[in-house]
PDB file of C-alpha atoms in Angstrom:
ATOM      1  CA  LEU A   1       0.002   0.001   0.000  1.00 88.00           C
ATOM      2  CA  ARG A   2       2.868   2.396   0.799  1.00 88.00           C
ATOM      3  CA  TRP A   3       4.604   1.750  -2.541  1.00 88.00           C
ATOM      4  CA  THR A   4       1.312   2.117  -4.423  1.00 91.00           C
ATOM      5  CA  SER A   5       0.526   5.419  -2.705  1.00 91.00           C
ATOM      6  CA  MET A   6       4.039   6.715  -3.405  1.00 88.00           C
ATOM      7  CA  LEU A   7       3.876   5.735  -7.082  1.00 87.00           C
ATOM      8  CA  LEU A   8       0.478   7.428  -7.451  1.00 91.00           C
ATOM      9  CA  ILE A   9       1.880  10.683  -6.026  1.00 90.00           C
ATOM     10  CA  VAL A  10       4.866  10.531  -8.380  1.00 86.00           C
ATOM     11  CA  LEU A  11       2.580   9.712 -11.324  1.00 88.00           C
ATOM     12  CA  VAL A  12       0.460  12.787 -10.567  1.00 90.00           C
ATOM     13  CA  GLY A  13       3.583  14.944 -10.304  1.00 86.00           C
ATOM     14  CA  GLU A  14       5.062  13.664 -13.560  1.00 84.00           C
ATOM     15  CA  SER A  15       1.734  14.042 -15.364  1.00 88.00           C
ATOM     16  CA  LEU A  16       1.458  17.673 -14.266  1.00 88.00           C
ATOM     17  CA  THR A  17       5.098  18.307 -15.225  1.00 84.00           C
ATOM     18  CA  SER A  18       4.541  17.004 -18.753  1.00 84.00           C
ATOM     19  CA  LEU A  19       1.603  19.342 -19.455  1.00 86.00           C
ATOM     20  CA  SER A  20       2.035  22.235 -21.864  1.00 85.00           C
ATOM     21  CA  PRO A  21       1.347  25.750 -20.547  1.00 86.00           C
ATOM     22  CA  PRO A  22      -1.050  27.986 -22.490  1.00 86.00           C
ATOM     23  CA  ALA A  23       0.475  29.847 -25.432  1.00 82.00           C
ATOM     24  CA  SER A  24      -0.473  33.139 -23.742  1.00 84.00           C
ATOM     25  CA  TRP A  25       1.571  32.240 -20.629  1.00 83.00           C
ATOM     26  CA  PRO A  26       4.094  35.111 -20.013  1.00 84.00           C
ATOM     27  CA  GLY A  27       6.877  32.635 -19.262  1.00 80.00           C
ATOM     28  CA  CYS A  28       6.757  31.472 -22.883  1.00 80.00           C
ATOM     29  CA  GLY A  29       7.373  34.941 -24.273  1.00 78.00           C
ATOM     30  CA  ALA A  30      10.199  35.614 -26.701  1.00 77.00           C
ATOM     31  CA  SER A  31      11.826  38.139 -24.328  1.00 79.00           C
ATOM     32  CA  LEU A  32      12.002  37.571 -20.573  1.00 77.00           C
ATOM     33  CA  TYR A  33      13.283  40.011 -17.968  1.00 76.00           C
ATOM     34  CA  SER A  34      14.284  39.838 -14.359  1.00 74.00           C
ATOM     35  CA  ASP A  35      15.850  42.166 -11.796  1.00 60.00           C
ATOM     36  CA  VAL A  36      18.290  39.474 -10.639  1.00 60.00           C
ATOM     37  CA  SER A  37      20.875  37.352 -12.424  1.00 57.00           C
ATOM     38  CA  ASN A  38      18.737  34.366 -13.376  1.00 59.00           C
ATOM     39  CA  GLN A  39      18.021  35.010 -17.051  1.00 65.00           C
ATOM     40  CA  GLU A  40      19.177  31.500 -17.940  1.00 67.00           C
ATOM     41  CA  GLU A  41      16.773  29.928 -15.443  1.00 67.00           C
ATOM     42  CA  LEU A  42      13.946  32.101 -16.753  1.00 70.00           C
ATOM     43  CA  HIS A  43      14.433  30.845 -20.311  1.00 69.00           C
ATOM     44  CA  GLN A  44      14.965  27.228 -19.249  1.00 68.00           C
ATOM     45  CA  MET A  45      12.126  26.889 -16.727  1.00 72.00           C
ATOM     46  CA  GLY A  46       9.762  29.784 -17.370  1.00 67.00           C
ATOM     47  CA  CYS A  47       7.876  28.123 -20.212  1.00 79.00           C
ATOM     48  CA  SER A  48       6.982  24.982 -18.301  1.00 83.00           C
ATOM     49  CA  ALA A  49       3.887  23.498 -16.735  1.00 86.00           C
ATOM     50  CA  VAL A  50       5.696  23.566 -13.388  1.00 86.00           C
ATOM     51  CA  GLY A  51       6.157  27.351 -13.520  1.00 86.00           C
ATOM     52  CA  TRP A  52       2.650  27.862 -14.846  1.00 89.00           C
ATOM     53  CA  LEU A  53       0.933  25.737 -12.180  1.00 90.00           C
ATOM     54  CA  ASP A  54       3.073  27.016  -9.297  1.00 89.00           C
ATOM     55  CA  SER A  55       2.394  30.629 -10.343  1.00 89.00           C
ATOM     56  CA  LEU A  56      -1.301  29.855 -10.619  1.00 89.00           C
ATOM     57  CA  ILE A  57      -1.646  27.982  -7.324  1.00 91.00           C
ATOM     58  CA  LEU A  58       0.968  29.567  -5.060  1.00 89.00           C
ATOM     59  CA  GLY A  59       1.141  33.030  -6.633  1.00 89.00           C
ATOM     60  CA  VAL A  60       4.094  34.677  -8.375  1.00 87.00           C
ATOM     61  CA  ASN A  61       5.278  36.471  -5.225  1.00 87.00           C
ATOM     62  CA  HIS A  62       5.759  33.168  -3.416  1.00 88.00           C
ATOM     63  CA  LEU A  63       8.117  31.677  -6.014  1.00 86.00           C
ATOM     64  CA  TYR A  64      11.917  31.640  -5.890  1.00 81.00           C
ATOM     65  CA  ILE A  65      12.584  32.845  -9.468  1.00 81.00           C
ATOM     66  CA  LYS A  66      10.377  35.656 -10.787  1.00 84.00           C
ATOM     67  CA  GLY A  67      10.271  37.524 -14.095  1.00 82.00           C
ATOM     68  CA  ASN A  68       8.127  39.324 -16.632  1.00 83.00           C
ATOM     69  CA  ASN A  69       7.803  39.569 -20.402  1.00 82.00           C
ATOM     70  CA  HIS A  70       7.526  43.352 -20.621  1.00 81.00           C
ATOM     71  CA  SER A  71      10.684  45.212 -19.561  1.00 82.00           C
ATOM     72  CA  PRO A  72      13.379  45.262 -16.846  1.00 78.00           C
ATOM     73  CA  GLY A  73      11.931  46.544 -13.593  1.00 76.00           C
ATOM     74  CA  ALA A  74       8.328  45.760 -14.523  1.00 80.00           C
ATOM     75  CA  LYS A  75       6.099  43.836 -12.122  1.00 85.00           C
ATOM     76  CA  ALA A  76       6.687  40.075 -12.201  1.00 84.00           C
ATOM     77  CA  ASN A  77       3.885  38.173 -13.925  1.00 86.00           C
ATOM     78  CA  PHE A  78       5.323  34.635 -13.914  1.00 85.00           C
ATOM     79  CA  GLY A  79       7.800  32.563 -11.968  1.00 84.00           C
ATOM     80  CA  PHE A  80       9.349  29.193 -11.270  1.00 84.00           C
ATOM     81  CA  ASP A  81      10.394  27.438  -8.078  1.00 83.00           C
ATOM     82  CA  PRO A  82      12.667  24.359  -8.106  1.00 80.00           C
ATOM     83  CA  GLU A  83      11.185  23.501  -4.702  1.00 82.00           C
ATOM     84  CA  GLY A  84       7.616  24.355  -5.521  1.00 85.00           C
ATOM     85  CA  LEU A  85       4.424  22.355  -5.290  1.00 87.00           C
ATOM     86  CA  ILE A  86       4.796  20.280  -8.473  1.00 85.00           C
ATOM     87  CA  THR A  87       8.483  19.402  -8.078  1.00 86.00           C
ATOM     88  CA  THR A  88       7.771  18.393  -4.464  1.00 88.00           C
ATOM     89  CA  LEU A  89       5.442  15.705  -5.757  1.00 87.00           C
ATOM     90  CA  ASN A  90       8.234  14.405  -7.995  1.00 85.00           C
ATOM     91  CA  ALA A  91      10.687  14.446  -5.059  1.00 87.00           C
ATOM     92  CA  VAL A  92       8.540  12.032  -3.029  1.00 89.00           C
ATOM     93  CA  PHE A  93      10.181   9.000  -4.634  1.00 89.00           C
ATOM     94  CA  PRO A  94      13.807   9.377  -3.411  1.00 91.00           C
ATOM     95  CA  MET A  95      12.567  10.371   0.051  1.00 91.00           C
ATOM     96  CA  PHE A  96      10.393   7.259   0.286  1.00 93.00           C
ATOM     97  CA  VAL A  97      13.172   5.004  -0.976  1.00 93.00           C
ATOM     98  CA  GLY A  98      15.506   6.468   1.653  1.00 92.00           C
ATOM     99  CA  LEU A  99      13.042   5.506   4.379  1.00 93.00           C
ATOM    100  CA  HIS A 100      12.751   2.024   2.863  1.00 93.00           C
ATOM    101  CA  ILE A 101      16.538   1.572   2.828  1.00 93.00           C
ATOM    102  CA  GLY A 102      16.769   2.561   6.481  1.00 90.00           C
ATOM    103  CA  ARG A 103      13.913   0.268   7.474  1.00 92.00           C
ATOM    104  CA  ALA A 104      15.488  -2.667   5.635  1.00 92.00           C
ATOM    105  CA  SER A 105      18.696  -2.248   7.645  1.00 88.00           C
ATOM    106  CA  MET A 106      16.723  -2.921  10.840  1.00 88.00           C
ATOM    107  CA  LEU A 107      14.924  -6.000   9.554  1.00 91.00           C
ATOM    108  CA  LEU A 108      17.458  -7.996   7.484  1.00 89.00           C
ATOM    109  CA  ASP A 109      20.712  -9.736   8.244  1.00 87.00           C
ATOM    110  CA  LEU A 110      23.855  -8.445   6.566  1.00 86.00           C
ATOM    111  CA  ARG A 111      23.864 -10.856   3.603  1.00 89.00           C
ATOM    112  CA  SER A 112      20.183 -10.326   2.792  1.00 92.00           C
ATOM    113  CA  LEU A 113      20.566  -6.580   3.313  1.00 91.00           C
ATOM    114  CA  CYS A 114      23.468  -6.275   0.858  1.00 90.00           C
ATOM    115  CA  LEU A 115      21.581  -8.339  -1.730  1.00 94.00           C
ATOM    116  CA  HIS A 116      18.428  -6.277  -1.233  1.00 95.00           C
ATOM    117  CA  TRP A 117      20.252  -2.945  -1.569  1.00 94.00           C
ATOM    118  CA  SER A 118      22.282  -4.126  -4.563  1.00 94.00           C
ATOM    119  CA  LEU A 119      19.202  -5.266  -6.495  1.00 95.00           C
ATOM    120  CA  ILE A 120      17.301  -2.037  -5.840  1.00 94.00           C
ATOM    121  CA  ALA A 121      20.317   0.171  -6.617  1.00 95.00           C
ATOM    122  CA  THR A 122      21.097  -1.686  -9.857  1.00 96.00           C
ATOM    123  CA  CYS A 123      17.493  -1.573 -11.074  1.00 94.00           C
ATOM    124  CA  PHE A 124      17.070   2.146 -10.349  1.00 94.00           C
ATOM    125  CA  THR A 125      20.441   3.125 -11.838  1.00 95.00           C
ATOM    126  CA  VAL A 126      19.929   1.135 -15.041  1.00 95.00           C
ATOM    127  CA  LEU A 127      16.326   2.283 -15.427  1.00 92.00           C
ATOM    128  CA  GLY A 128      17.286   5.934 -14.848  1.00 91.00           C
ATOM    129  CA  SER A 129      20.072   5.713 -17.436  1.00 93.00           C
ATOM    130  CA  TRP A 130      17.748   4.032 -19.925  1.00 94.00           C
ATOM    131  CA  LEU A 131      15.051   6.681 -19.463  1.00 89.00           C
ATOM    132  CA  THR A 132      17.453   9.485 -20.440  1.00 89.00           C
ATOM    133  CA  ILE A 133      16.890   8.380 -24.065  1.00 90.00           C
ATOM    134  CA  TRP A 134      13.364   9.817 -23.837  1.00 86.00           C
ATOM    135  CA  VAL A 135      13.217  11.898 -20.649  1.00 82.00           C
ATOM    136  CA  PRO A 136      15.825  14.640 -20.103  1.00 83.00           C
ATOM    137  CA  PHE A 137      18.049  14.414 -17.024  1.00 85.00           C
ATOM    138  CA  ASN A 138      16.765  17.488 -15.167  1.00 83.00           C
ATOM    139  CA  LYS A 139      17.367  18.279 -11.491  1.00 83.00           C
ATOM    140  CA  ARG A 140      15.189  21.375 -11.262  1.00 79.00           C
ATOM    141  CA  LEU A 141      12.146  19.468 -12.518  1.00 81.00           C
ATOM    142  CA  TRP A 142      13.061  16.213 -10.698  1.00 84.00           C
ATOM    143  CA  SER A 143      12.545  14.287 -13.895  1.00 85.00           C
ATOM    144  CA  PRO A 144      12.070  10.481 -13.587  1.00 86.00           C
ATOM    145  CA  SER A 145      15.478   9.796 -15.151  1.00 89.00           C
ATOM    146  CA  TYR A 146      17.208  12.119 -12.669  1.00 91.00           C
ATOM    147  CA  SER A 147      15.249  10.780  -9.707  1.00 90.00           C
ATOM    148  CA  LEU A 148      15.855   7.093 -10.526  1.00 91.00           C
ATOM    149  CA  PHE A 149      19.537   7.449 -11.413  1.00 94.00           C
ATOM    150  CA  THR A 150      20.503   9.569  -8.373  1.00 94.00           C
ATOM    151  CA  THR A 151      18.479   7.306  -6.064  1.00 94.00           C
ATOM    152  CA  GLY A 152      20.214   4.185  -7.391  1.00 95.00           C
ATOM    153  CA  THR A 153      23.724   5.619  -7.204  1.00 95.00           C
ATOM    154  CA  GLY A 154      22.921   7.068  -3.776  1.00 95.00           C
ATOM    155  CA  ILE A 155      22.022   3.597  -2.490  1.00 95.00           C
ATOM    156  CA  PHE A 156      25.334   2.240  -3.801  1.00 94.00           C
ATOM    157  CA  MET A 157      27.264   4.991  -2.020  1.00 92.00           C
ATOM    158  CA  TYR A 158      25.328   4.480   1.208  1.00 91.00           C
ATOM    159  CA  ALA A 159      25.899   0.732   1.093  1.00 91.00           C
ATOM    160  CA  VAL A 160      29.664   1.195   0.705  1.00 89.00           C
ATOM    161  CA  LEU A 161      29.812   3.654   3.609  1.00 86.00           C
ATOM    162  CA  PHE A 162      27.627   1.365   5.702  1.00 87.00           C
ATOM    163  CA  LEU A 163      29.961  -1.579   5.168  1.00 84.00           C
ATOM    164  CA  LEU A 164      33.068   0.521   5.828  1.00 81.00           C
ATOM    165  CA  CYS A 165      31.906   2.414   8.890  1.00 78.00           C
ATOM    166  CA  ASP A 166      28.743   0.996  10.451  1.00 75.00           C
ATOM    167  CA  GLU A 167      28.605  -2.770  10.018  1.00 71.00           C
ATOM    168  CA  SER A 168      31.189  -3.722  12.642  1.00 63.00           C
ATOM    169  CA  THR A 169      29.561  -1.355  15.146  1.00 61.00           C
ATOM    170  CA  ARG A 170      26.094  -2.931  14.859  1.00 62.00           C
ATOM    171  CA  ASN A 171      27.072  -5.787  17.150  1.00 57.00           C
ATOM    172  CA  THR A 172      28.355  -4.405  20.454  1.00 54.00           C
ATOM    173  CA  GLU A 173      30.135  -7.692  21.180  1.00 53.00           C
ATOM    174  CA  ARG A 174      32.287  -7.383  18.061  1.00 58.00           C
ATOM    175  CA  SER A 175      35.460  -5.338  18.331  1.00 63.00           C
ATOM    176  CA  VAL A 176      35.847  -2.520  15.848  1.00 66.00           C
ATOM    177  CA  SER A 177      38.511  -3.338  13.297  1.00 72.00           C
ATOM    178  CA  ARG A 178      41.431  -1.020  12.594  1.00 77.00           C
ATOM    179  CA  SER A 179      40.247  -0.385   9.027  1.00 76.00           C
ATOM    180  CA  THR A 180      36.750   0.518  10.222  1.00 77.00           C
ATOM    181  CA  ARG A 181      38.161   2.897  12.836  1.00 81.00           C
ATOM    182  CA  PHE A 182      40.341   4.490  10.142  1.00 83.00           C
ATOM    183  CA  CYS A 183      37.357   4.984   7.794  1.00 82.00           C
ATOM    184  CA  ILE A 184      35.231   6.442  10.594  1.00 83.00           C
ATOM    185  CA  ASN A 185      37.937   8.963  11.515  1.00 86.00           C
ATOM    186  CA  LEU A 186      38.601   9.803   7.868  1.00 87.00           C
ATOM    187  CA  LEU A 187      34.946  10.541   7.217  1.00 87.00           C
ATOM    188  CA  LYS A 188      34.243  12.445  10.440  1.00 90.00           C
ATOM    189  CA  PRO A 189      34.166  15.858   8.662  1.00 92.00           C
ATOM    190  CA  PHE A 190      31.261  14.594   6.580  1.00 90.00           C
ATOM    191  CA  GLN A 191      29.554  13.358   9.754  1.00 89.00           C
ATOM    192  CA  TRP A 192      29.917  16.807  11.309  1.00 93.00           C
ATOM    193  CA  LEU A 193      28.461  18.504   8.226  1.00 92.00           C
ATOM    194  CA  GLY A 194      25.659  15.950   7.991  1.00 90.00           C
ATOM    195  CA  SER A 195      24.662  16.191  11.647  1.00 91.00           C
ATOM    196  CA  ASN A 196      24.157  19.954  11.207  1.00 93.00           C
ATOM    197  CA  CYS A 197      23.126  19.870   7.545  1.00 91.00           C
ATOM    198  CA  ILE A 198      20.312  22.435   7.950  1.00 92.00           C
ATOM    199  CA  LEU A 199      22.641  24.972   9.531  1.00 93.00           C
ATOM    200  CA  PHE A 200      25.332  24.192   6.940  1.00 93.00           C
ATOM    201  CA  PHE A 201      22.891  24.645   4.053  1.00 91.00           C
ATOM    202  CA  VAL A 202      21.342  27.890   5.324  1.00 91.00           C
ATOM    203  CA  PHE A 203      24.515  29.726   6.318  1.00 91.00           C
ATOM    204  CA  SER A 204      26.979  28.401   3.705  1.00 89.00           C
ATOM    205  CA  GLU A 205      27.125  29.482   0.076  1.00 82.00           C
ATOM    206  CA  CYS A 206      24.348  26.964  -0.661  1.00 80.00           C
ATOM    207  CA  CYS A 207      21.804  29.412   0.738  1.00 80.00           C
ATOM    208  CA  GLY A 208      24.181  32.284   1.411  1.00 83.00           C
ATOM    209  CA  VAL A 209      22.857  33.788   4.648  1.00 88.00           C
ATOM    210  CA  LEU A 210      26.299  34.318   6.224  1.00 88.00           C
ATOM    211  CA  SER A 211      27.731  35.615   2.929  1.00 87.00           C
ATOM    212  CA  TRP A 212      24.803  38.023   2.574  1.00 86.00           C
ATOM    213  CA  PHE A 213      25.330  39.310   6.128  1.00 88.00           C
ATOM    214  CA  LEU A 214      29.061  39.839   5.602  1.00 86.00           C
ATOM    215  CA  GLN A 215      28.405  41.723   2.364  1.00 85.00           C
ATOM    216  CA  THR A 216      26.238  44.230   4.234  1.00 86.00           C
ATOM    217  CA  ILE A 217      29.360  45.379   6.144  1.00 85.00           C
ATOM    218  CA  THR A 218      31.165  47.590   3.628  1.00 86.00           C
ATOM    219  CA  TRP A 219      34.006  50.116   3.591  1.00 85.00           C
ATOM    220  CA  GLY A 220      35.661  52.483   1.128  1.00 79.00           C
ATOM    221  CA  THR A 221      34.226  54.331  -1.831  1.00 70.00           C
ATOM    222  CA  ALA A 222      33.990  51.112  -3.876  1.00 67.00           C
ATOM    223  CA  LYS A 223      31.817  49.542  -1.170  1.00 74.00           C
ATOM    224  CA  GLN A 224      34.144  46.640  -0.521  1.00 83.00           C
ATOM    225  CA  ASN A 225      33.167  43.899   1.916  1.00 85.00           C
ATOM    226  CA  LEU A 226      34.924  40.909   3.436  1.00 87.00           C
ATOM    227  CA  VAL A 227      33.574  38.422   0.862  1.00 86.00           C
ATOM    228  CA  SER A 228      34.477  40.526  -2.196  1.00 84.00           C
ATOM    229  CA  TRP A 229      37.880  41.406  -0.736  1.00 86.00           C
ATOM    230  CA  PHE A 230      38.738  37.745  -0.125  1.00 87.00           C
ATOM    231  CA  HIS A 231      37.420  36.638  -3.530  1.00 83.00           C
ATOM    232  CA  ASP A 232      38.550  39.515  -5.754  1.00 82.00           C
ATOM    233  CA  GLU A 233      41.580  41.002  -4.028  1.00 83.00           C
ATOM    234  CA  PHE A 234      43.194  38.191  -2.068  1.00 87.00           C
ATOM    235  CA  LEU A 235      42.542  35.098  -4.207  1.00 85.00           C
ATOM    236  CA  TRP A 236      42.393  36.794  -7.618  1.00 82.00           C
ATOM    237  CA  HIS A 237      45.231  39.318  -7.335  1.00 81.00           C
ATOM    238  CA  SER A 238      47.341  38.645  -4.229  1.00 85.00           C
ATOM    239  CA  CYS A 239      47.493  34.872  -4.788  1.00 85.00           C
ATOM    240  CA  GLY A 240      47.548  35.247  -8.577  1.00 81.00           C
ATOM    241  CA  LEU A 241      44.821  32.669  -9.189  1.00 83.00           C
ATOM    242  CA  GLY A 242      43.025  34.864 -11.705  1.00 77.00           C
ATOM    243  CA  ARG A 243      45.969  35.853 -13.851  1.00 78.00           C
ATOM    244  CA  ASN A 244      44.896  33.627 -16.759  1.00 77.00           C
ATOM    245  CA  CYS A 245      41.176  34.419 -16.508  1.00 79.00           C
ATOM    246  CA  THR A 246      39.336  36.878 -18.736  1.00 74.00           C
ATOM    247  CA  THR A 247      35.911  36.716 -17.041  1.00 72.00           C
ATOM    248  CA  ARG A 248      34.778  37.087 -13.447  1.00 69.00           C
ATOM    249  CA  LEU A 249      33.825  33.396 -13.271  1.00 72.00           C
ATOM    250  CA  CYS A 250      37.388  32.085 -12.891  1.00 80.00           C
ATOM    251  CA  GLY A 251      37.832  28.333 -12.288  1.00 80.00           C
ATOM    252  CA  PRO A 252      40.895  28.384  -9.965  1.00 83.00           C
ATOM    253  CA  VAL A 253      39.462  31.231  -7.892  1.00 83.00           C
ATOM    254  CA  GLU A 254      36.062  29.551  -7.519  1.00 85.00           C
ATOM    255  CA  VAL A 255      37.572  26.195  -6.576  1.00 88.00           C
ATOM    256  CA  VAL A 256      39.827  27.648  -3.869  1.00 89.00           C
ATOM    257  CA  PHE A 257      37.020  29.918  -2.629  1.00 89.00           C
ATOM    258  CA  THR A 258      34.741  26.861  -2.293  1.00 90.00           C
ATOM    259  CA  ILE A 259      37.414  24.736  -0.568  1.00 92.00           C
ATOM    260  CA  VAL A 260      38.163  27.479   1.977  1.00 91.00           C
ATOM    261  CA  GLY A 261      34.440  27.857   2.690  1.00 91.00           C
ATOM    262  CA  LEU A 262      34.059  24.100   3.109  1.00 92.00           C
ATOM    263  CA  ILE A 263      37.004  23.921   5.537  1.00 94.00           C
ATOM    264  CA  PHE A 264      35.505  26.777   7.542  1.00 93.00           C
ATOM    265  CA  TRP A 265      32.142  25.021   7.861  1.00 94.00           C
ATOM    266  CA  ILE A 266      33.781  21.693   8.732  1.00 95.00           C
ATOM    267  CA  PHE A 267      35.471  23.485  11.628  1.00 95.00           C
ATOM    268  CA  VAL A 268      32.214  25.171  12.740  1.00 94.00           C
ATOM    269  CA  CYS A 269      30.096  21.990  12.490  1.00 94.00           C
ATOM    270  CA  GLY A 270      32.834  19.951  14.151  1.00 94.00           C
ATOM    271  CA  LEU A 271      32.882  22.355  17.091  1.00 95.00           C
ATOM    272  CA  LEU A 272      29.084  22.232  17.366  1.00 95.00           C
ATOM    273  CA  HIS A 273      29.188  18.421  17.149  1.00 94.00           C
ATOM    274  CA  ARG A 274      31.685  18.316  19.983  1.00 93.00           C
ATOM    275  CA  LYS A 275      29.433  20.580  22.077  1.00 93.00           C
ATOM    276  CA  GLY A 276      26.354  18.487  21.255  1.00 93.00           C
ATOM    277  CA  ILE A 277      24.592  21.397  19.508  1.00 93.00           C
ATOM    278  CA  PHE A 278      22.411  20.400  16.538  1.00 93.00           C
ATOM    279  CA  TRP A 279      19.998  22.570  14.562  1.00 90.00           C
ATOM    280  CA  LYS A 280      17.015  20.502  13.438  1.00 83.00           C
ATOM    281  CA  ILE A 281      13.574  21.067  11.952  1.00 80.00           C
TER     282      ILE A 281
END
């Protein structure tokens, strides 16, 4: 009954996603405008049933990406949200499978569990790859090919980590092997980030709350802030990472900027983990 209910929800979501918006829908206009830097998203997702239905049901002002088909600065008359109502229906599948994988680990012995996970992961990965022939691999719309493929590969990754880190700790009478202890210690930074994943997502560059706050503290006539100084002055010029770049989006600068941010949040989440402080919903 659970699997049937889940499949019905996904079927409704995919059916709504595959609809065609009306020809008069503003998101399908030849020229689209926005006050923020998401012109590419507007053209890719504006003319879609997801944007049309979310704008109609939730209202344009409640969507993440907003635009209009009149002129820059005009009132938004359409939008799209990658975490809106329709895409949420499509995202039910990987969430449900995750619950199933966790439940199976409590009911099956190790051999049966590995076989069960391997069969499900193989089927989902192969089916997702096969579907890309007809259904585009699209994260923002949670297309069936994307959902199946990422779910299958995610199960494989989880199974490997489970065998490396968790299996020998399931039985309290079994001593933890040296290799397991090594893997656990090696992967602790990911455990720290995962145990405070909501805080990490909201304040890191994923959501950008901390970066936004730091950018409100400015100095000088050019309105410099700590984030722009570190990115543009220190990494780009002082460290020389941008010497071979002709555009602002410079690969070496972005990679180092991301790594430094990740190290910072590993330190913060590790400290919170040590103190037993976890931000949950």
